[in-house]
Coordinates of C-alpha atoms in Angstrom, one line a residue:
Chain V
M1 CA 5.5 12.9 33.3
P2 CA 5.4 16.6 32.4
S3 CA 6.0 17.8 28.9
L4 CA 8.8 20.2 28.1
S5 CA 9.5 23.0 25.8
V6 CA 12.1 21.7 23.4
S7 CA 14.2 23.3 20.8
V8 CA 16.6 21.6 18.5
A9 CA 19.9 23.5 18.5
H10 CA 21.2 21.8 15.4
P11 CA 18.4 19.9 13.7
V12 CA 19.3 16.7 11.9
P13 CA 17.0 15.6 9.0
W14 CA 15.3 12.3 9.8
N15 CA 13.3 9.8 7.9
P16 CA 10.3 8.3 9.7
S17 CA 9.9 4.7 9.0
L18 CA 7.4 3.9 6.3
P19 CA 4.6 1.4 6.7
R20 CA 5.6 -2.0 5.6
P21 CA 4.2 -3.2 2.2
M22 CA 0.9 -5.0 2.2
T23 CA 1.0 -8.7 1.8
D24 CA -2.4 -8.8 0.2
T25 CA -4.9 -6.3 -0.9
L26 CA -8.6 -5.6 -0.3
A27 CA -9.2 -6.1 -4.0
S28 CA -8.5 -9.8 -3.7
N29 CA -11.2 -12.2 -2.6
A30 CA -9.0 -13.7 0.1
P31 CA -9.7 -12.3 3.6
S32 CA -7.1 -9.7 4.5
R33 CA -5.1 -10.0 7.7
D34 CA -6.3 -7.8 10.5
A35 CA -3.1 -6.0 10.7
D36 CA -3.2 -5.3 7.0
L37 CA -6.6 -3.9 7.3
V38 CA -5.3 -1.5 10.0
L39 CA -2.6 -0.4 7.6
Q40 CA -5.2 0.3 5.0
V41 CA -7.2 2.3 7.5
A42 CA -4.0 4.3 8.2
R43 CA -3.9 5.2 4.6
G44 CA -7.5 6.4 4.7
D45 CA -9.2 3.4 3.2
E46 CA -12.9 3.6 4.2
R47 CA -13.6 0.1 2.9
A48 CA -10.9 -1.4 5.1
L49 CA -12.5 0.4 8.1
G50 CA -15.8 -1.3 7.1
L51 CA -14.1 -4.7 7.0
L52 CA -12.6 -4.1 10.4
Y53 CA -16.1 -3.2 11.7
D54 CA -17.4 -6.4 10.1
R55 CA -14.8 -8.4 12.0
F56 CA -14.8 -6.7 15.3
G57 CA -17.8 -4.3 15.5
P58 CA -20.1 -6.9 17.0
V59 CA -17.5 -7.9 19.6
L60 CA -16.9 -4.3 20.6
Y61 CA -20.6 -3.6 20.7
A62 CA -21.0 -6.6 23.0
V63 CA -18.4 -5.4 25.4
A64 CA -19.7 -1.8 25.3
L65 CA -23.3 -3.0 25.9
R66 CA -22.2 -5.2 28.8
I67 CA -20.4 -2.3 30.4
T68 CA -22.8 0.5 29.7
G69 CA -26.0 -1.5 29.9
E70 CA -27.6 0.7 27.3
K71 CA -27.9 0.2 23.5
A72 CA -27.5 3.9 22.6
D73 CA -24.4 4.2 24.8
A74 CA -22.9 1.0 23.4
E75 CA -23.4 2.3 19.8
E76 CA -21.8 5.6 20.7
V77 CA -18.9 3.8 22.3
V78 CA -18.4 1.7 19.1
M79 CA -18.5 4.8 16.9
A80 CA -16.0 6.5 19.1
A81 CA -13.7 3.5 19.3
F82 CA -13.6 3.2 15.5
A83 CA -13.1 6.9 15.1
Q84 CA -10.1 6.6 17.5
A85 CA -8.8 3.7 15.5
W86 CA -9.1 5.8 12.3
R87 CA -7.0 8.5 13.9
E88 CA -4.5 6.3 15.5
A89 CA -4.1 3.6 12.9
P90 CA -0.8 5.1 11.7
R91 CA 0.7 4.4 15.1
F92 CA -0.6 0.8 15.3
D93 CA 2.3 -1.6 16.0
T94 CA 1.9 -5.3 15.4
T95 CA 4.8 -6.1 17.7
R96 CA 2.7 -4.9 20.6
G97 CA -0.3 -7.2 20.0
S98 CA -3.1 -8.0 17.7
A99 CA -5.6 -5.6 16.1
A100 CA -8.3 -7.3 18.1
A101 CA -6.5 -6.5 21.4
W102 CA -5.9 -2.9 20.2
L103 CA -9.5 -2.3 19.3
T104 CA -10.9 -4.0 22.3
M105 CA -8.8 -1.9 24.7
M106 CA -10.1 1.3 23.0
A107 CA -13.7 0.3 23.2
R108 CA -13.5 -1.0 26.7
S109 CA -11.7 2.1 27.9
R110 CA -14.3 4.4 26.3
A111 CA -17.2 2.4 27.7
L112 CA -15.7 2.5 31.2
D113 CA -15.1 6.2 30.9
L114 CA -18.7 6.7 29.9
V115 CA -20.0 4.8 32.8
R116 CA -17.7 6.5 35.3
S117 CA -18.8 9.9 34.0
R118 CA -22.4 9.0 34.9
T119 CA -21.5 7.6 38.3
R120 CA -23.4 4.4 37.6
R121 CA -20.7 2.2 39.0
A122 CA -22.8 0.7 41.8
R123 CA -25.4 -0.6 39.3
M124 CA -22.8 -2.0 37.0
T125 CA -21.1 -3.8 39.9
D126 CA -24.3 -5.6 40.7
S127 CA -24.8 -6.7 37.2
A128 CA -21.3 -8.1 37.1
T129 CA -21.6 -10.0 40.4
Q130 CA -24.8 -11.5 39.1
N131 CA -23.0 -12.6 35.9
D132 CA -26.0 -11.5 33.9
S133 CA -25.3 -11.7 30.3
S134 CA -29.0 -11.6 29.2
Q135 CA -28.5 -8.2 27.5
A136 CA -25.5 -9.4 25.5
P137 CA -26.0 -9.2 21.7
A138 CA -25.8 -11.9 19.2
M139 CA -22.3 -12.2 17.7
S140 CA -23.4 -13.1 14.2
Q141 CA -23.5 -9.7 12.7
G142 CA -21.4 -8.9 9.7
P143 CA -20.4 -11.1 6.8
R144 CA -18.5 -14.2 7.8
T145 CA -16.8 -16.6 5.6
P146 CA -17.4 -20.3 6.4
G147 CA -13.8 -20.7 7.6
S148 CA -13.7 -17.6 9.7
A149 CA -17.1 -18.5 11.2
L150 CA -15.9 -21.9 12.2
E151 CA -12.8 -20.4 13.7
E152 CA -14.7 -17.8 15.5
D153 CA -17.2 -20.3 16.9
E154 CA -14.4 -22.5 18.1
R155 CA -12.7 -19.5 19.7
R156 CA -15.9 -18.4 21.4
A157 CA -16.5 -21.9 22.7
A158 CA -13.0 -22.0 24.1
I159 CA -13.4 -18.7 25.9
A160 CA -16.7 -19.8 27.4
A161 CA -15.2 -23.1 28.5
A162 CA -12.2 -21.2 30.0
M163 CA -14.4 -18.8 31.8
N164 CA -16.5 -21.6 33.2
S165 CA -13.4 -23.4 34.4
L166 CA -12.7 -20.5 36.8
S167 CA -13.9 -20.6 40.3
V168 CA -16.9 -18.4 40.9
P169 CA -14.9 -16.0 43.0
Q170 CA -12.2 -15.8 40.4
R171 CA -14.7 -15.1 37.6
Q172 CA -16.5 -12.6 39.7
A173 CA -13.3 -10.6 40.5
L174 CA -12.2 -10.6 36.8
Q175 CA -15.6 -9.5 35.6
M176 CA -15.7 -6.7 38.1
A177 CA -12.4 -5.5 36.8
Y178 CA -13.2 -6.0 33.2
Y179 CA -16.7 -4.8 32.9
D180 CA -16.9 -2.3 35.8
G181 CA -13.4 -1.0 35.6
L182 CA -12.8 -1.5 39.3
S183 CA -9.3 -1.6 40.8
Q184 CA -8.3 -4.5 42.9
S185 CA -8.7 -2.3 46.0
E186 CA -12.2 -1.4 45.0
I187 CA -13.1 -5.0 44.4
A188 CA -11.8 -6.0 47.8
E189 CA -13.8 -3.2 49.4
K190 CA -17.0 -4.1 47.6
L191 CA -16.7 -7.8 48.3
R192 CA -15.4 -7.2 51.8
E193 CA -12.4 -9.5 51.2
P194 CA -8.7 -8.9 52.0
L195 CA -6.9 -7.1 49.2
G196 CA -4.3 -9.9 49.1
T197 CA -7.0 -12.5 48.5
I198 CA -8.4 -10.5 45.5
K199 CA -5.0 -10.0 44.0
T200 CA -4.3 -13.7 44.2
R201 CA -7.7 -14.5 42.8
M202 CA -7.3 -12.2 39.8
R203 CA -3.7 -13.3 39.1
L204 CA -4.5 -17.0 39.2
G205 CA -7.7 -16.5 37.2
M206 CA -5.9 -14.6 34.5
Q207 CA -3.1 -17.2 34.4
K208 CA -5.6 -20.0 34.0
L209 CA -7.3 -18.1 31.1
R210 CA -4.0 -17.4 29.5
D211 CA -2.9 -21.1 29.6
A212 CA -6.3 -22.2 28.3
L213 CA -6.6 -19.6 25.5
R214 CA -3.1 -19.3 24.2
P215 CA -4.0 -21.4 21.0
Y216 CA -6.9 -19.1 20.4
Y217 CA -5.2 -15.7 20.3
F218 CA -6.3 -13.4 17.5
E219 CA -4.0 -13.2 14.5
G220 CA -1.0 -11.0 15.0
A221 CA -0.7 -11.7 18.7
T222 CA 2.8 -12.1 19.9
Chain Z
M1 CA 16.1 -4.4 41.3
S2 CA 15.9 -7.3 43.7
A3 CA 14.6 -10.6 42.6
E4 CA 11.8 -10.2 45.2
R5 CA 10.8 -6.9 43.8
E6 CA 11.0 -8.3 40.2
Q7 CA 8.6 -11.1 41.2
E8 CA 6.3 -8.7 42.9
M9 CA 6.1 -6.6 39.8
L10 CA 5.6 -9.6 37.5
E11 CA 2.6 -10.6 39.7
L12 CA 0.9 -7.4 38.8
T13 CA 1.0 -7.8 35.1
A14 CA -2.4 -9.4 34.8
A15 CA -4.1 -6.7 36.9
Y16 CA -2.3 -4.1 34.9
A17 CA -3.6 -5.5 31.6
L18 CA -7.1 -5.3 33.1
G19 CA -6.5 -1.7 34.3
A20 CA -7.1 -2.9 37.9
L21 CA -4.1 -1.3 39.6
S22 CA -4.4 1.7 41.8
P23 CA -2.8 4.9 40.5
E24 CA 0.2 4.4 42.9
E25 CA 0.7 0.8 41.8
M26 CA 0.3 1.8 38.2
R27 CA 3.1 4.4 38.4
A28 CA 5.5 2.0 40.1
F29 CA 4.5 -0.7 37.7
E30 CA 5.0 1.4 34.5
S31 CA 8.3 2.6 35.7
W32 CA 9.4 -1.1 36.1
L33 CA 7.7 -2.1 32.9
A34 CA 9.7 0.3 30.8
T35 CA 12.9 -1.7 31.6
S36 CA 11.5 -5.2 31.7
P37 CA 11.1 -7.1 28.4
A38 CA 9.7 -10.0 30.3
G39 CA 7.1 -7.7 31.8
Q40 CA 6.2 -6.3 28.4
R41 CA 5.7 -9.8 27.0
E42 CA 3.4 -10.7 29.9
V43 CA 1.4 -7.5 29.5
A44 CA 1.0 -8.1 25.8
E45 CA -0.2 -11.6 26.3
Y46 CA -2.7 -10.7 29.0
R47 CA -4.1 -8.0 26.7
E48 CA -4.7 -10.8 24.2
V49 CA -6.6 -12.6 26.9
G50 CA -8.5 -9.4 27.5
A51 CA -9.5 -9.3 23.8
L52 CA -10.7 -12.9 24.0
M53 CA -12.8 -12.1 27.1
A54 CA -14.7 -9.6 24.9
L55 CA -16.0 -12.6 23.0
D56 CA -17.5 -13.9 26.3
A57 CA -19.5 -10.6 26.6
G58 CA -21.4 -11.5 23.5
A59 CA -21.8 -15.2 24.1
S60 CA -25.5 -15.1 24.7
P61 CA -28.1 -14.1 22.1
G62 CA -29.9 -10.8 22.7
A63 CA -30.2 -7.3 21.4
A64 CA -28.1 -6.6 18.3
A65 CA -26.7 -3.3 17.3
S66 CA -28.7 -1.1 14.9
P67 CA -28.4 -2.2 11.3
D68 CA -27.1 1.2 10.3
L69 CA -24.4 1.3 12.9
R70 CA -21.8 0.2 10.4
Q71 CA -22.6 3.2 8.2
R72 CA -22.6 5.5 11.2
V73 CA -19.2 4.2 12.3
I74 CA -17.7 4.9 8.9
E75 CA -19.3 8.3 8.7
R76 CA -18.2 9.3 12.2
A77 CA -14.6 8.2 11.6
T78 CA -14.0 9.6 8.2
S79 CA -15.7 12.9 8.8
Q80 CA -13.5 13.7 11.8
K81 CA -11.3 16.2 10.0
A82 CA -14.2 18.0 8.3
R83 CA -16.2 18.2 11.5
S84 CA -13.2 18.7 13.8
L85 CA -14.8 16.4 16.4
P86 CA -13.1 16.4 19.8
A87 CA -11.9 13.0 21.1
S88 CA -14.4 13.3 23.9
K89 CA -17.4 13.4 21.7
V90 CA -19.1 10.4 23.3
R91 CA -19.1 11.7 26.7
T92 CA -19.7 15.3 26.0
G93 CA -22.5 14.6 23.6
S94 CA -24.3 12.5 26.2
L95 CA -23.6 15.2 28.8
V96 CA -25.2 17.8 26.7
W97 CA -28.4 15.8 26.5
I98 CA -28.4 15.0 30.1
G99 CA -27.8 18.6 31.0
L100 CA -30.6 19.8 28.7
A101 CA -33.0 17.2 29.9
A102 CA -32.3 18.0 33.5
S103 CA -32.8 21.6 32.8
L104 CA -36.1 21.1 31.1
V105 CA -37.5 18.9 33.8
A106 CA -36.5 21.2 36.5
V107 CA -38.0 24.2 34.8
A108 CA -41.3 22.5 34.0
G109 CA -41.7 21.1 37.5
L110 CA -41.2 24.5 39.1
G111 CA -43.3 26.4 36.6
L112 CA -40.6 28.9 36.0
Q113 CA -40.9 31.5 33.3
Q114 CA -39.1 31.3 29.9
R115 CA -36.5 33.7 31.2
A116 CA -35.6 31.3 34.0
L117 CA -35.4 28.5 31.5
R118 CA -32.9 30.4 29.5
Q119 CA -30.9 31.2 32.5
Q120 CA -30.8 27.6 33.6
L121 CA -29.8 26.5 30.2
A122 CA -27.1 29.0 30.1
V123 CA -25.8 27.7 33.4
Q124 CA -25.9 24.1 32.1
T125 CA -24.2 25.1 28.9
T126 CA -21.4 26.8 30.8
S127 CA -21.0 23.8 33.1
I128 CA -21.0 21.4 30.1
A129 CA -18.4 23.6 28.4
A130 CA -16.2 23.4 31.5
L131 CA -16.6 19.7 31.6
E132 CA -15.8 19.3 27.9
A133 CA -12.6 21.4 28.5
T134 CA -11.6 19.2 31.4
I135 CA -12.3 16.0 29.5
A136 CA -10.4 17.2 26.5
T137 CA -7.4 18.2 28.7
R138 CA -7.3 14.9 30.4
E139 CA -7.7 13.0 27.2
A140 CA -4.8 14.9 25.7
R141 CA -2.7 14.1 28.8
L142 CA -3.7 10.5 28.5
A143 CA -2.8 10.3 24.8
T144 CA 0.6 11.9 25.5
R145 CA 1.3 9.4 28.3
E146 CA 0.3 6.5 26.1
A147 CA 2.6 7.7 23.4
E148 CA 5.4 8.1 25.9
L149 CA 4.8 4.6 27.2
N150 CA 4.6 3.1 23.8
S151 CA 7.9 4.7 22.8
I152 CA 9.8 3.0 25.7
L153 CA 8.0 -0.3 25.6
D154 CA 9.3 -1.2 22.1
P155 CA 11.5 -4.3 22.3
N156 CA 14.1 -2.5 20.3
V157 CA 14.7 0.1 23.0
Q158 CA 18.0 0.1 24.8
L159 CA 18.2 2.0 28.2
T160 CA 21.2 4.0 29.3
R161 CA 21.2 5.6 32.7
M162 CA 23.2 8.8 33.4
G163 CA 23.6 9.4 37.1
T164 CA 23.1 7.2 40.1
P165 CA 19.5 5.9 40.5
G166 CA 18.4 5.8 44.1
S167 CA 20.5 8.8 45.1
R168 CA 19.3 12.4 45.4
E169 CA 21.5 13.4 42.5
P170 CA 20.2 14.2 39.0
V171 CA 19.5 11.2 36.8
V172 CA 18.7 11.1 33.1
Q173 CA 17.4 7.9 31.5
L174 CA 18.0 7.6 27.8
F175 CA 15.8 5.2 25.8
W176 CA 17.3 4.5 22.4
N177 CA 15.0 2.8 19.9
R178 CA 17.5 1.1 17.6
R179 CA 15.0 0.4 15.0
S180 CA 13.7 3.9 14.5
N181 CA 17.1 5.4 15.7
L182 CA 15.2 7.8 17.9
V183 CA 15.9 8.6 21.5
L184 CA 13.6 9.6 24.4
I185 CA 15.2 11.1 27.5
H186 CA 13.6 11.3 31.0
A187 CA 15.2 13.5 33.6
F188 CA 14.4 13.6 37.2
Q189 CA 15.9 15.3 40.3
L190 CA 17.3 17.8 37.9
T191 CA 16.9 21.4 39.1
P192 CA 15.5 23.6 36.4
A193 CA 18.1 25.8 34.6
V194 CA 17.7 29.5 35.0
A195 CA 15.9 31.5 32.3
T196 CA 19.0 32.3 30.2
R197 CA 20.4 28.7 30.4
A198 CA 19.3 25.3 29.2
Y199 CA 20.4 21.7 29.4
Q200 CA 21.8 20.2 26.3
L201 CA 22.2 16.5 25.2
W202 CA 25.4 15.5 23.4
F203 CA 26.3 12.3 21.5
I204 CA 29.9 11.4 21.9
P205 CA 31.4 9.6 18.8
K206 CA 34.4 7.3 19.0
H207 CA 36.3 9.7 16.9
G208 CA 35.7 13.4 16.6
N209 CA 34.0 16.2 18.6
P210 CA 30.7 15.8 20.6
I211 CA 27.6 16.1 18.4
P212 CA 25.1 18.6 19.7
S213 CA 21.5 17.5 20.1
V214 CA 18.4 19.0 21.7
T215 CA 18.3 21.6 24.5
F216 CA 15.7 21.2 27.2
N217 CA 14.7 22.3 30.7
T218 CA 12.9 20.5 33.6
E219 CA 9.8 21.4 35.5
A220 CA 9.8 22.8 39.0
D221 CA 9.7 19.3 40.4
G222 CA 12.9 18.3 38.6
H223 CA 11.2 16.1 36.0
G224 CA 11.6 16.5 32.3
L225 CA 10.9 14.5 29.2
V226 CA 12.0 14.9 25.6
Q227 CA 10.9 12.6 22.8
Q228 CA 11.7 11.9 19.1
I229 CA 15.3 12.9 19.3
K230 CA 17.1 11.9 16.2
V231 CA 20.4 10.0 16.7
P232 CA 23.3 10.9 14.4
E233 CA 23.9 8.2 11.8
G234 CA 27.1 7.0 10.1
M235 CA 29.4 6.9 13.1
E236 CA 30.1 4.9 16.1
L237 CA 28.7 6.5 19.2
T238 CA 30.3 5.6 22.6
A239 CA 28.5 7.9 25.1
A240 CA 25.8 10.5 25.7
A241 CA 26.3 13.4 28.0
I242 CA 24.4 16.4 29.5
T243 CA 25.8 19.9 29.9
E244 CA 24.4 23.2 30.9
E245 CA 24.6 25.7 28.1
P246 CA 23.2 29.1 27.1
A247 CA 19.5 28.9 26.2
G248 CA 19.3 27.8 22.5
G249 CA 22.3 25.5 22.8
S250 CA 25.9 25.5 21.8
P251 CA 27.7 24.0 18.8
Q252 CA 30.3 22.6 21.2
P253 CA 30.1 22.1 25.0
T254 CA 31.0 25.3 27.0
T255 CA 30.8 23.5 30.3
T256 CA 31.9 20.2 31.7
P257 CA 29.3 17.4 31.3
F258 CA 27.7 16.7 34.7
L259 CA 26.0 13.5 33.5
V260 CA 27.5 10.9 31.2
G261 CA 26.3 7.5 30.1
T262 CA 27.9 4.8 28.0
L263 CA 26.2 3.8 24.7
S264 CA 26.8 0.2 23.8
A265 CA 27.6 -0.7 20.2
S266 CA 24.5 -2.7 19.4

């Protein structure tokens, strides 16, 4: 939609809504909620940004590495994603999803942009169809409390099981969309399959993942 | 919208959350999504699935990020104001190095003189600057679009249509966020007003005169968008209306409203 030149004929004072109060603070020993950390980041708290990195940095790096295939690029993507989070934290809205989903979307989007800009799509498609995760990083970076580590391990096992429960064609289509940023039409073209088949495959695959993973959503998810 | 069309759109939610729709599908889907709470819930849920899929990317052991990445992340983020980094730093930074490397290889291979090297670097630099400008422009557009979408996806938003959708007549959609008490209006098929005139939004209270709001104009294609419009408080509003006024607006309507929409009480 195009933007417009706007003037207010008779301006009315308005009061932007203030951030809601914190339910806990970073000074406490208890782990802060993800959304609260984002609120702290919105207030310019570097320590909160560090804690967000500890929680999600390795995951974002893993996604970025899987998409870009290069360590230096993946690190650039992670830095850019957190820089974007730092800028946009004041606009983070918990009613639209979890901090994890918010951060993952930013990192994935930047990684895909990077790959597209270098026209390396063909190579990345091959890597996705081969389901090669040998370059994926370890996920044990950053400090983890025993409770959170257990929860994270359980969550990781659940996603692995859910992915393995998909048929190979379903998994392949989802991975080509997720890691290569391909549209359904592009996937259909590359796999030489009817578009309708790919659409059905992706929809059913995502429904299956959703049904299996609902108990494991990140905190703050609606 | 027909039940069949509604179902067709709902079936696209997973692909939308993965960013796998074609540009045409995405435009149609986002238009529908703006008015579908069920669609918004589905998209939000599939985005959570997407976040969990990220864990699968790191399920196998392998190369880890550099130990100093945490510090670099913090430094990059917190130094943005001081360094005035553009949003496209990742891509542009890489492009600079690719461009320079390509230039150096080409020059060495051909045995060109230093002058030729300078010329080639100048060309590359110019090309990179153009690319940076293009990227920055597109990212700014993307950020604007994301902000627009976010403002109409809020579950507290109430939609009022002025005009007859599906006809060739002007239509204005008014998205009222009850929580923030802000309005976004989207006009289409509305011929741009002439230079000395503008369109003006009015809020009609149950008692009293129309309350003037923003003035605006549309693009040549008849589309227009105005965000962050404050809704008057402390009175019961029954309708919103659009009139054509002198540029700069009027304290009271000078023409008959050509579009009117009812605002519900809650």
